[in-house]
Amino acid sequence: MKLKIKGQKILGGEVEISGAKNSALPVMAASLLTEELYLKNIPFVQDIFSMKKLIEGLGGHIEINKNNELFINTASIASLEAPYDYVKQMRASILVLGPLIAKYGEVRVAYPGGCKIGARPVDLHLENLKKMGAEIKVEHGTIVAKASRLSAANISFEKVSVTGTENIMMAAVLAKGTTVIENAAKEPEVVDLANLLKKMGAKIKGDGSDTIEIIGVDTLHPVEYGIIPDRIEAGTYLIIGGLISSGLTIKNIRIDHIKNIISKLEEAGICLKIKKDFIKVKKIKKLNPIDIETQPFPGFPTDMQAQFMVMLTQAEGRSIVRDTIFPGRFHHVDELLRLGANIKKIGNGEVSIVGKTELSGAEVIATDLRASASLVIAGLIASGETIINDIFHLERGYERFVEKLQNIGSKIDYLE
Ligand code: EPZ
């Protein structure tokens, strides 16, 4: 499937941000810790349907309705295996590891392969589950984990890991004793999962800080829960508004989740009118070059790196972008060069961008979720027509992206 974009259309109007994909995935996995969950504000994107298929493959039943709600029943789990077919589609399948071993004492998950943004090891997930008493082997590409009952442990992550923290948190809530997680991830999606688990009866303190303390309980009960809005989707539309709109209102934002994105946009010269839960943004005349270095939350998010890179092609001067989390996450660069950008690799995980360069439309290919968003942004500002191949990447994490862009005036459409 391809996308065709006719660039340089001035956009305007309102965009509503959907639920956070990276909250929905661990929250759906948490349904395996109880009998049922009623989830709201779930974005209907490909990754959610992959997780739905995985949970159904384990024996769960999931109903969805048109109001972005999921009803998950996991009372009769019949299998404890997440086969390679599921895991190869979505690395986040690893999130069933913690819940299944905590609730059922065993699990088999295919070892996740790499992906376009670089090596995606899960060693920290496995070594920390071992510290909680799990017996873990890797046989023929499958992680085989067993534990009669997990016991609490003092866990310290040598590297901050979002899904690593989420997996250990979901393992610890039913483990005997008090687990302490040091160097925990502080992303809003980790806090969202902790809030769900607390509502289910878990005893968790310190989520959102470096140190999370979890006192194990015997059971967790079913609840209804609405997840947070997607901070990366919000950041993506803020850039679109700052580059090519006469006035965009982006609604349903948790401002406290995007302070790092806001400060970098303002440093680049984009003026934002920030209200309680929405932001007004419009195109400005001159953009300043800025330097960006990705860091775990509350630092600048790696998931915004590709989108900012497009914006920096329009800044007058030289910008530097470093991705310290995924140094290989630069496949969008080659495609942006095809559109006329002036970008050079200057080190491992580091590029320089010199602007302002007029981008001109061309045929390009999407390589991963956030790279595909950066190519859409480039197509919106480039002269002429841009064709984007392999846009299934886009469908993984942006709900109704084409429809939302059409609603604010862009000339974008699917090409068979
Ligand atoms: C989560 O991935 C997100 N995915 C990613 O979003 C996001 O880019 C990433 O966090 C960083 O913020 C979900 O939440 C589903 P990590 P995750 O474990 O948890 C190294 C998107 O576009 N590491 O925080 O897989 C790893 O190599 C996706 O929505 C180990 O070395 O990332 C990386 O350098 C892309 N060993 C760093 O830690 C491990 O066992 C951070 O990775 C685990 C991670």
Coordinates of C-alpha atoms and ligand atoms in Angstrom, one line a residue:
M1 CA 0.0 0.0 0.0
K2 CA 1.3 3.5 -0.9
L3 CA 0.4 7.1 0.1
K4 CA 0.4 10.0 -2.3
I5 CA 0.8 13.5 -0.9
K6 CA 0.6 16.8 -2.8
G7 CA 2.8 19.1 -0.8
Q8 CA 2.7 22.7 0.3
K9 CA -1.0 22.8 1.1
I10 CA -1.5 25.2 4.1
L11 CA -3.4 23.2 6.7
G12 CA -5.8 24.4 9.4
G13 CA -8.4 23.2 11.9
E14 CA -8.5 20.7 14.7
V15 CA -6.8 17.4 15.5
E16 CA -7.9 15.0 18.3
I17 CA -5.1 12.9 19.8
S18 CA -5.8 9.2 20.3
G19 CA -4.9 6.9 23.2
A20 CA -1.2 6.1 23.6
K21 CA -0.1 2.9 21.7
N22 CA 2.7 2.3 24.1
S23 CA 0.3 2.4 27.1
A24 CA -2.3 0.2 25.4
L25 CA 0.2 -2.6 24.8
P26 CA 1.3 -3.2 28.4
V27 CA -2.2 -2.5 29.7
M28 CA -3.6 -5.2 27.4
A29 CA -0.9 -7.6 28.6
A30 CA -1.9 -6.8 32.2
S31 CA -5.3 -8.4 31.5
L32 CA -3.4 -11.8 31.9
L33 CA -2.9 -11.0 35.6
T34 CA -6.7 -11.1 36.3
E35 CA -9.9 -12.5 34.7
E36 CA -11.1 -9.5 32.8
L37 CA -10.4 -5.8 32.0
Y38 CA -12.6 -3.1 30.4
L39 CA -10.2 -0.7 28.6
K40 CA -11.1 2.8 27.2
N41 CA -9.4 5.3 24.9
I42 CA -7.5 2.4 23.1
P43 CA -6.1 3.5 19.7
F44 CA -7.3 1.1 16.9
V45 CA -3.9 0.7 15.3
Q46 CA -2.2 -2.4 13.9
D47 CA -0.1 -3.1 17.0
I48 CA -3.2 -3.2 19.1
F49 CA -4.7 -5.8 16.8
S50 CA -1.5 -7.8 16.9
M51 CA -1.7 -7.8 20.7
K52 CA -5.4 -8.7 20.5
K53 CA -4.5 -11.7 18.3
L54 CA -1.7 -12.7 20.7
I55 CA -4.0 -12.7 23.7
E56 CA -6.7 -14.6 21.8
G57 CA -4.0 -17.1 20.8
L58 CA -3.4 -17.7 24.5
G59 CA -7.1 -18.4 25.0
G60 CA -8.4 -14.9 25.9
H61 CA -11.5 -13.4 24.4
I62 CA -11.6 -9.7 23.3
E63 CA -14.5 -7.6 22.1
I64 CA -14.0 -4.2 20.6
N65 CA -16.6 -1.5 20.1
K66 CA -16.6 1.6 17.9
N67 CA -15.8 3.9 20.9
N68 CA -12.1 2.7 21.2
E69 CA -13.1 0.4 24.0
L70 CA -11.8 -3.2 24.5
F71 CA -13.4 -5.8 26.7
I72 CA -10.8 -8.5 27.5
N73 CA -11.7 -11.8 29.2
T74 CA -8.7 -14.0 30.2
A75 CA -10.5 -16.3 32.6
S76 CA -9.8 -19.3 30.5
I77 CA -6.2 -19.1 29.3
A78 CA -5.4 -22.3 27.4
S79 CA -1.9 -21.8 26.1
L80 CA 1.2 -20.2 27.6
E81 CA 3.0 -19.8 24.4
A82 CA 3.6 -16.6 22.3
P83 CA 4.9 -18.2 19.0
Y84 CA 7.3 -16.5 16.6
D85 CA 4.5 -15.6 14.2
Y86 CA 3.2 -13.1 16.8
V87 CA 6.5 -11.9 18.1
K88 CA 8.0 -11.3 14.7
Q89 CA 5.2 -8.9 13.9
M90 CA 5.6 -6.9 17.1
R91 CA 8.5 -6.9 19.6
A92 CA 6.1 -5.7 22.3
S93 CA 4.8 -9.3 22.5
I94 CA 7.5 -9.7 25.0
L95 CA 5.2 -7.9 27.5
V96 CA 3.3 -11.2 28.0
L97 CA 6.4 -12.7 29.7
G98 CA 6.0 -11.0 33.1
P99 CA 2.2 -11.5 33.5
L100 CA 2.2 -15.2 32.4
I101 CA 5.1 -16.2 34.6
A102 CA 3.6 -14.3 37.5
K103 CA 0.1 -15.8 37.2
Y104 CA 0.8 -19.2 35.7
G105 CA 4.4 -20.0 36.7
E106 CA 5.5 -20.7 33.1
V107 CA 5.6 -19.1 29.7
R108 CA 7.2 -19.7 26.2
V109 CA 7.8 -16.5 24.2
A110 CA 9.7 -16.6 20.8
Y111 CA 12.9 -14.6 21.2
P112 CA 12.2 -11.2 19.5
G113 CA 14.2 -10.5 16.4
G114 CA 15.9 -7.2 15.6
C115 CA 14.1 -4.5 13.8
K116 CA 14.9 -1.6 11.5
I117 CA 15.7 0.8 14.4
G118 CA 18.6 -1.5 15.5
A119 CA 19.4 -4.2 18.0
R120 CA 16.5 -4.8 20.4
P121 CA 17.9 -7.1 23.1
V122 CA 15.8 -8.4 25.9
D123 CA 18.7 -9.5 28.1
L124 CA 17.7 -7.1 30.9
H125 CA 14.2 -8.6 31.0
L126 CA 15.5 -12.1 31.3
E127 CA 18.3 -11.5 33.8
N128 CA 16.0 -9.6 36.2
L129 CA 13.3 -12.3 36.0
K130 CA 16.0 -14.8 36.9
K131 CA 16.8 -12.7 40.0
M132 CA 13.1 -13.2 41.0
G133 CA 13.5 -16.9 40.9
A134 CA 12.5 -17.7 37.3
E135 CA 14.3 -20.5 35.6
I136 CA 15.0 -19.3 32.0
K137 CA 16.4 -21.1 29.0
V138 CA 16.5 -20.1 25.3
E139 CA 15.8 -23.2 23.2
H140 CA 15.6 -23.0 19.4
G141 CA 14.8 -19.3 19.4
T142 CA 12.2 -19.6 22.2
I143 CA 12.5 -18.2 25.7
V144 CA 11.3 -20.9 28.1
A145 CA 10.6 -19.5 31.6
K146 CA 9.4 -21.4 34.7
A147 CA 8.8 -20.4 38.3
S148 CA 6.8 -22.2 40.9
R149 CA 6.2 -18.8 42.6
L150 CA 8.3 -15.7 41.8
S151 CA 9.9 -14.2 44.8
A152 CA 10.6 -10.5 45.4
A153 CA 14.1 -9.2 44.7
N154 CA 16.2 -6.0 44.5
I155 CA 16.4 -5.3 40.8
S156 CA 18.7 -2.7 39.3
F157 CA 18.5 -2.0 35.5
E158 CA 22.0 -1.3 34.1
K159 CA 20.2 0.5 31.3
V160 CA 16.8 2.2 31.5
S161 CA 14.3 -0.1 29.7
V162 CA 10.6 0.9 29.2
T163 CA 9.2 -2.6 28.5
G164 CA 11.9 -4.1 30.8
T165 CA 10.5 -2.0 33.7
E166 CA 6.9 -2.9 32.7
N167 CA 7.7 -6.6 32.5
I168 CA 9.3 -6.7 36.0
M169 CA 6.6 -4.6 37.5
M170 CA 3.9 -7.0 36.2
A171 CA 5.9 -10.0 37.5
A172 CA 6.4 -8.4 40.9
V173 CA 2.8 -7.5 41.7
L174 CA 2.0 -11.2 42.4
A175 CA 5.5 -12.2 43.7
K176 CA 6.0 -13.0 47.4
G177 CA 7.6 -10.1 49.2
T178 CA 8.7 -6.6 48.3
T179 CA 10.5 -6.0 45.0
V180 CA 12.5 -2.8 44.5
I181 CA 13.3 -1.7 40.9
E182 CA 16.3 0.7 40.7
N183 CA 17.0 2.8 37.5
A184 CA 13.4 2.2 36.5
A185 CA 12.0 3.8 33.3
K186 CA 9.9 6.9 34.2
E187 CA 8.0 7.2 30.9
P188 CA 4.3 8.3 31.3
E189 CA 3.3 4.9 29.8
V190 CA 5.0 3.1 32.7
V191 CA 3.1 5.3 35.2
D192 CA -0.1 4.5 33.3
L193 CA 0.5 0.8 33.7
A194 CA 1.3 1.3 37.4
N195 CA -2.0 3.2 37.8
L196 CA -3.9 0.4 36.2
L197 CA -2.2 -2.2 38.4
K198 CA -2.9 -0.2 41.5
K199 CA -6.6 0.1 40.6
M200 CA -6.5 -3.7 40.2
G201 CA -5.3 -4.0 43.8
A202 CA -1.5 -4.0 43.4
K203 CA 0.7 -2.3 46.0
I204 CA 3.1 0.0 44.0
K205 CA 5.0 3.1 45.1
G206 CA 7.5 5.3 43.3
D207 CA 6.3 4.7 39.7
G208 CA 7.5 7.7 37.6
S209 CA 10.7 7.9 39.7
D210 CA 14.0 6.1 39.5
T211 CA 13.0 3.6 42.2
I212 CA 9.7 1.6 42.2
E213 CA 8.7 -0.5 45.2
I214 CA 6.2 -3.3 44.8
I215 CA 4.7 -5.4 47.6
G216 CA 3.3 -8.6 46.1
V217 CA -0.4 -9.5 46.6
D218 CA -2.2 -12.8 46.1
T219 CA -4.7 -11.7 43.4
L220 CA -5.6 -8.7 41.3
H221 CA -9.3 -7.9 40.4
P222 CA -11.0 -6.9 37.2
V223 CA -11.4 -3.1 36.6
E224 CA -12.4 -0.5 34.0
Y225 CA -9.5 1.8 32.9
G226 CA -9.0 4.6 30.4
I227 CA -5.4 5.1 29.1
I228 CA -3.5 8.4 28.6
P229 CA -3.3 10.2 25.2
D230 CA -0.4 9.5 22.9
R231 CA 2.4 12.1 23.5
I232 CA 4.3 11.1 20.3
E233 CA 1.2 11.5 18.1
A234 CA 0.8 15.0 19.8
G235 CA 4.4 15.9 19.1
T236 CA 4.1 14.7 15.5
Y237 CA 1.1 17.1 14.9
L238 CA 2.8 20.0 16.7
I239 CA 5.6 19.7 14.1
I240 CA 3.1 19.6 11.2
G241 CA 1.3 22.6 12.6
G242 CA 4.6 24.5 13.1
L243 CA 5.8 23.8 9.5
I244 CA 2.7 24.1 7.3
S245 CA -0.4 25.4 9.0
S246 CA -2.2 28.7 9.3
G247 CA -3.4 27.6 12.7
L248 CA -3.8 24.1 14.1
T249 CA -5.5 23.2 17.4
I250 CA -4.3 19.9 18.8
K251 CA -6.7 18.6 21.4
N252 CA -6.6 16.0 24.2
I253 CA -3.0 16.4 25.2
R254 CA -1.4 15.7 28.6
I255 CA 0.9 18.8 28.6
D256 CA 3.0 17.4 31.5
H257 CA 4.0 14.4 29.2
I258 CA 5.4 16.6 26.4
K259 CA 7.4 19.3 28.3
N260 CA 10.6 18.1 26.6
I261 CA 9.1 18.2 23.2
I262 CA 7.6 21.7 23.8
S263 CA 10.9 23.1 25.0
K264 CA 12.7 21.9 21.9
L265 CA 10.0 23.2 19.6
E266 CA 10.1 26.6 21.3
E267 CA 14.0 26.6 21.1
A268 CA 13.5 26.1 17.3
G269 CA 11.3 29.2 17.3
I270 CA 7.9 27.7 17.0
C271 CA 5.3 29.7 19.0
L272 CA 2.8 27.5 20.9
K273 CA -0.3 28.7 22.7
I274 CA -0.5 26.1 25.5
K275 CA -3.8 25.7 27.3
K276 CA -5.0 23.1 29.9
D277 CA -5.3 20.1 27.5
F278 CA -4.9 21.6 24.0
I279 CA -2.3 23.6 22.1
K280 CA -2.6 26.0 19.2
V281 CA 0.3 26.1 16.8
K282 CA 0.9 27.8 13.4
K283 CA 3.7 28.1 10.7
I284 CA 6.3 30.7 11.5
K285 CA 8.6 32.5 9.2
K286 CA 12.1 31.5 10.4
L287 CA 13.2 28.3 12.2
N288 CA 16.4 28.3 14.3
P289 CA 18.8 25.3 14.1
I290 CA 18.9 23.3 17.4
D291 CA 20.8 20.3 18.8
I292 CA 18.9 17.3 20.0
E293 CA 20.1 14.3 22.0
T294 CA 17.6 11.5 22.9
Q295 CA 17.4 10.3 26.5
P296 CA 15.0 8.3 28.6
F297 CA 12.0 10.3 30.0
P298 CA 12.0 13.1 31.0
G299 CA 14.6 13.6 28.3
F300 CA 13.9 14.1 24.7
P301 CA 12.1 11.0 23.3
T302 CA 13.8 8.8 20.6
D303 CA 10.3 8.3 19.1
M304 CA 10.4 12.0 18.1
Q305 CA 13.8 12.0 16.6
A306 CA 12.8 11.3 13.0
Q307 CA 10.0 13.8 13.0
F308 CA 12.2 16.6 14.4
M309 CA 14.9 15.8 11.7
V310 CA 12.4 16.8 9.0
M311 CA 11.7 20.1 10.8
L312 CA 15.4 20.8 11.1
T313 CA 15.8 20.7 7.3
Q314 CA 13.8 23.9 7.3
A315 CA 15.9 25.6 10.0
E316 CA 18.4 28.2 8.8
G317 CA 21.7 26.8 9.9
R318 CA 23.3 23.6 11.2
S319 CA 21.6 21.3 13.7
I320 CA 22.9 18.1 15.3
V321 CA 20.8 15.1 16.2
R322 CA 22.1 12.3 18.4
D323 CA 20.1 9.2 19.3
T324 CA 21.8 7.7 22.4
I325 CA 19.0 5.1 22.8
F326 CA 18.9 3.6 19.2
P327 CA 22.1 4.8 17.4
G328 CA 20.9 2.9 14.3
R329 CA 17.6 4.7 14.1
F330 CA 18.4 6.7 11.0
H331 CA 16.9 4.8 8.1
H332 CA 14.8 7.9 7.3
V333 CA 17.9 9.9 6.4
D334 CA 18.5 8.2 3.0
E335 CA 14.9 8.8 2.1
L336 CA 15.0 12.5 3.2
L337 CA 18.2 12.9 1.1
R338 CA 16.1 11.8 -1.9
L339 CA 13.7 14.7 -1.1
G340 CA 16.6 17.2 -1.2
A341 CA 17.6 17.4 2.5
N342 CA 21.2 18.1 3.4
I343 CA 22.0 15.6 6.2
K344 CA 25.4 14.0 7.0
K345 CA 26.4 11.2 9.3
I346 CA 29.0 12.6 11.7
G347 CA 29.4 9.8 14.1
N348 CA 27.8 6.7 15.7
G349 CA 24.2 7.6 16.1
E350 CA 24.9 11.3 15.3
V351 CA 23.9 13.3 12.2
S352 CA 24.2 17.0 11.2
I353 CA 21.4 18.7 9.2
V354 CA 22.0 21.9 7.3
G355 CA 19.1 24.1 6.3
K356 CA 17.1 25.7 5.0
T357 CA 16.7 23.3 2.1
E358 CA 13.6 23.3 -0.2
L359 CA 12.3 19.7 -0.3
S360 CA 11.0 18.5 -3.6
G361 CA 8.6 15.6 -3.8
A362 CA 9.8 12.1 -4.9
E363 CA 9.0 8.4 -4.4
V364 CA 10.3 7.2 -1.0
I365 CA 10.0 4.1 1.2
A366 CA 9.0 3.9 4.8
T367 CA 11.2 1.6 7.0
D368 CA 9.7 1.9 10.5
L369 CA 6.9 3.5 12.4
R370 CA 8.4 6.9 13.2
A371 CA 10.4 7.1 10.0
S372 CA 7.1 6.8 8.1
A373 CA 5.7 9.7 10.1
S374 CA 8.8 11.8 9.2
L375 CA 8.3 11.0 5.5
V376 CA 4.6 12.1 5.7
I377 CA 5.7 15.4 7.3
A378 CA 8.3 15.8 4.5
G379 CA 5.7 15.1 1.8
L380 CA 3.4 17.8 3.4
I381 CA 6.1 20.5 3.0
A382 CA 7.8 19.4 -0.2
S383 CA 7.0 20.9 -3.6
G384 CA 5.1 18.6 -6.0
E385 CA 4.1 15.1 -5.2
T386 CA 5.5 12.5 -2.8
I387 CA 4.7 8.8 -3.0
I388 CA 5.5 6.8 0.2
N389 CA 5.8 3.0 -0.1
D390 CA 5.3 0.4 2.7
I391 CA 3.1 2.6 4.7
F392 CA 1.9 -0.4 6.7
H393 CA 4.6 0.9 9.2
L394 CA 2.5 4.0 9.7
E395 CA -0.7 2.0 10.4
R396 CA 1.1 0.4 13.3
G397 CA 1.0 3.4 15.6
Y398 CA -0.9 6.4 14.2
E399 CA -4.7 6.1 14.4
R400 CA -6.6 7.4 11.3
F401 CA -3.5 9.5 10.3
V402 CA -4.6 10.0 6.7
E403 CA -8.2 10.9 7.7
K404 CA -7.0 13.3 10.4
L405 CA -4.7 15.0 7.9
Q406 CA -7.4 15.2 5.2
N407 CA -9.7 16.8 7.8
I408 CA -7.2 19.7 8.2
G409 CA -6.9 20.2 4.5
S410 CA -3.9 18.1 3.3
K411 CA -4.0 16.5 -0.2
I412 CA -3.1 13.0 1.0
D413 CA -4.6 9.7 -0.2
Y414 CA -3.9 6.0 -0.5
L415 CA -2.6 4.7 -3.8
E416 CA -3.4 1.1 -4.7
Ligands
EPZ1 C1 9.9 1.1 24.1 O1 10.7 0.1 23.5 C2 8.9 1.7 23.1 N1 8.0 0.6 22.7 C3 9.7 2.2 21.9 O2 8.7 2.8 21.0 C4 10.6 3.3 22.4 O3 11.3 3.8 21.2 C5 11.6 2.8 23.4 O4 10.8 2.2 24.5 C6 12.5 3.9 24.0 O5 11.7 4.9 24.5 C7 7.0 0.3 23.6 O6 6.8 0.8 24.7 C8 6.1 -0.9 23.1 P1 13.9 0.0 25.8 P2 11.6 -0.9 24.4 O7 13.9 -1.4 26.4 O8 11.0 -1.0 25.7 C9 18.4 -1.3 25.4 C10 7.6 3.1 19.0 O9 8.0 3.7 18.0 N2 18.0 -2.6 26.0 O10 13.5 1.2 26.6 O11 11.9 -2.1 23.5 C11 17.8 -1.1 24.0 O12 18.6 -1.7 23.1 C12 8.5 2.2 19.7 O13 6.5 3.3 19.5 C13 18.9 -3.6 26.3 O14 20.1 -3.4 26.1 O15 12.9 0.0 24.5 C14 17.9 0.4 23.9 O16 19.2 0.8 23.6 C15 9.8 2.0 19.0 N3 18.5 -4.8 26.9 C16 17.6 0.9 25.4 O17 17.9 -0.3 26.2 C17 17.2 -5.0 27.2 O18 16.8 -6.1 27.7 C18 16.2 1.3 25.6 O19 15.3 0.3 25.1 C19 16.2 -4.0 26.9 C20 16.6 -2.8 26.3

